[in-house]
C-alpha cells in the first residue's frame, strides 16, 4: 500500500515538474515574441532611440523563466534524490543563480542609465 502511495506521489511530482518546465518555456516564448514585436516597432517608429527598454523587458522574462526552470529541477531531484542528481542540481543551481545575478545587475545598470539625465554642474 505504501509503495503505491509513493508511486502516486512520484507521478504527481513528475507531472508538476513537467508543468513548471512547460511554463518556463512558455515564459521564454512570450518574452521572445514581445521582444521581436518591440524591435519591429522600434525599427519602424523609433529610430535613433535606445532599444534598452525592450532588452530590459526581455531580461525580466528570462529571469522569471530561469526561476521556473530551477524550481522544476528541484522538483525533479526531490522525487529521486541520488547523490549524482543532487550534484547536478547544485551545479545547475549555481549556474542559474549566477546567470540570474548578472542579468539582474545588467537590468539595474540599464535602468540607471535610462533614467539618468546627464547633468554636470557648471563651474564658473
GROMACS .gro file of C-alpha atoms in nm:
model
  124
    1UNK     CA    1   0.000   0.000   0.000
    2UNK     CA    2   0.280   0.242   0.091
    3UNK     CA    3   0.461   0.162  -0.236
    4UNK     CA    4   0.157   0.254  -0.445
    5UNK     CA    5   0.116   0.579  -0.249
    6UNK     CA    6   0.484   0.659  -0.308
    7UNK     CA    7   0.445   0.590  -0.680
    8UNK     CA    8   0.142   0.818  -0.688
    9UNK     CA    9   0.337   1.097  -0.521
   10UNK     CA   10   0.627   1.048  -0.763
   11UNK     CA   11   0.393   1.060  -1.060
   12UNK     CA   12   0.225   1.373  -0.924
   13UNK     CA   13   0.558   1.548  -0.868
   14UNK     CA   14   0.676   1.448  -1.217
   15UNK     CA   15   0.360   1.598  -1.368
   16UNK     CA   16   0.410   1.912  -1.161
   17UNK     CA   17   0.773   1.931  -1.277
   18UNK     CA   18   0.665   1.895  -1.637
   19UNK     CA   19   0.408   2.172  -1.588
   20UNK     CA   20   0.664   2.406  -1.432
   21UNK     CA   21   0.916   2.335  -1.711
   22UNK     CA   22   0.647   2.398  -1.970
   23UNK     CA   23   0.551   2.723  -1.800
   24UNK     CA   24   0.917   2.829  -1.806
   25UNK     CA   25   0.939   2.755  -2.178
   26UNK     CA   26   0.616   2.948  -2.240
   27UNK     CA   27   0.751   3.247  -2.048
   28UNK     CA   28   1.059   3.246  -2.273
   29UNK     CA   29   0.842   3.214  -2.585
   30UNK     CA   30   0.620   3.505  -2.480
   31UNK     CA   31   0.929   3.713  -2.398
   32UNK     CA   32   1.083   3.639  -2.738
   33UNK     CA   33   0.761   3.724  -2.923
   34UNK     CA   34   0.718   4.050  -2.733
   35UNK     CA   35   1.084   4.140  -2.789
   36UNK     CA   36   1.051   4.074  -3.163
   37UNK     CA   37   0.735   4.286  -3.176
   38UNK     CA   38   0.908   4.561  -2.978
   39UNK     CA   39   1.212   4.555  -3.205
   40UNK     CA   40   0.992   4.571  -3.515
   41UNK     CA   41   0.800   4.865  -3.367
   42UNK     CA   42   1.130   5.028  -3.274
   43UNK     CA   43   1.270   4.984  -3.625
   44UNK     CA   44   0.959   5.134  -3.784
   45UNK     CA   45   0.875   5.418  -3.549
   46UNK     CA   46   1.151   5.491  -3.302
   47UNK     CA   47   1.475   5.501  -3.496
   48UNK     CA   48   1.751   5.676  -3.313
   49UNK     CA   49   1.605   5.597  -2.971
   50UNK     CA   50   1.755   5.336  -2.745
   51UNK     CA   51   1.609   4.987  -2.752
   52UNK     CA   52   1.719   4.930  -2.393
   53UNK     CA   53   1.358   4.915  -2.262
   54UNK     CA   54   1.298   4.621  -2.497
   55UNK     CA   55   1.609   4.445  -2.366
   56UNK     CA   56   1.505   4.511  -2.006
   57UNK     CA   57   1.157   4.371  -2.063
   58UNK     CA   58   1.303   4.061  -2.229
   59UNK     CA   59   1.554   4.019  -1.944
   60UNK     CA   60   1.265   4.013  -1.695
   61UNK     CA   61   1.106   3.727  -1.888
   62UNK     CA   62   1.437   3.539  -1.891
   63UNK     CA   63   1.481   3.592  -1.517
   64UNK     CA   64   1.135   3.452  -1.445
   65UNK     CA   65   1.199   3.157  -1.677
   66UNK     CA   66   1.528   3.079  -1.501
   67UNK     CA   67   1.349   3.072  -1.166
   68UNK     CA   68   1.083   2.838  -1.304
   69UNK     CA   69   1.343   2.605  -1.456
   70UNK     CA   70   1.531   2.593  -1.126
   71UNK     CA   71   1.205   2.507  -0.948
   72UNK     CA   72   1.149   2.224  -1.197
   73UNK     CA   73   1.500   2.092  -1.130
   74UNK     CA   74   1.435   2.099  -0.756
   75UNK     CA   75   1.111   1.904  -0.806
   76UNK     CA   76   1.292   1.651  -1.022
   77UNK     CA   77   1.559   1.596  -0.759
   78UNK     CA   78   1.306   1.571  -0.476
   79UNK     CA   79   1.150   1.265  -0.639
   80UNK     CA   80   1.471   1.063  -0.676
   81UNK     CA   81   1.745   1.219  -0.464
   82UNK     CA   82   2.064   1.038  -0.562
   83UNK     CA   83   2.400   1.198  -0.493
   84UNK     CA   84   2.455   1.231  -0.867
   85UNK     CA   85   2.125   1.417  -0.913
   86UNK     CA   86   2.192   1.634  -0.608
   87UNK     CA   87   2.535   1.722  -0.751
   88UNK     CA   88   2.382   1.806  -1.088
   89UNK     CA   89   2.115   2.016  -0.918
   90UNK     CA   90   2.381   2.202  -0.721
   91UNK     CA   91   2.578   2.275  -1.038
   92UNK     CA   92   2.265   2.386  -1.224
   93UNK     CA   93   2.155   2.599  -0.929
   94UNK     CA   94   2.494   2.772  -0.913
   95UNK     CA   95   2.496   2.839  -1.287
   96UNK     CA   96   2.137   2.963  -1.296
   97UNK     CA   97   2.184   3.173  -0.984
   98UNK     CA   98   2.494   3.333  -1.136
   99UNK     CA   99   2.309   3.399  -1.462
  100UNK     CA  100   2.018   3.545  -1.270
  101UNK     CA  101   2.250   3.762  -1.060
  102UNK     CA  102   2.434   3.906  -1.358
  103UNK     CA  103   2.111   3.952  -1.551
  104UNK     CA  104   1.964   4.141  -1.257
  105UNK     CA  105   2.276   4.356  -1.231
  106UNK     CA  106   2.255   4.434  -1.603
  107UNK     CA  107   1.887   4.526  -1.570
  108UNK     CA  108   1.966   4.754  -1.276
  109UNK     CA  109   2.254   4.920  -1.462
  110UNK     CA  110   2.045   4.969  -1.778
  111UNK     CA  111   1.762   5.121  -1.574
  112UNK     CA  112   2.000   5.364  -1.412
  113UNK     CA  113   2.144   5.462  -1.750
  114UNK     CA  114   1.796   5.507  -1.897
  115UNK     CA  115   1.674   5.713  -1.603
  116UNK     CA  116   1.980   5.933  -1.556
  117UNK     CA  117   1.985   6.257  -1.748
  118UNK     CA  118   2.340   6.380  -1.784
  119UNK     CA  119   2.370   6.699  -1.587
  120UNK     CA  120   2.706   6.825  -1.481
  121UNK     CA  121   2.732   7.126  -1.257
  122UNK     CA  122   2.882   7.421  -1.435
  123UNK     CA  123   3.192   7.569  -1.286
  124UNK     CA  124   3.225   7.938  -1.322
   0.00000   0.00000   0.00000
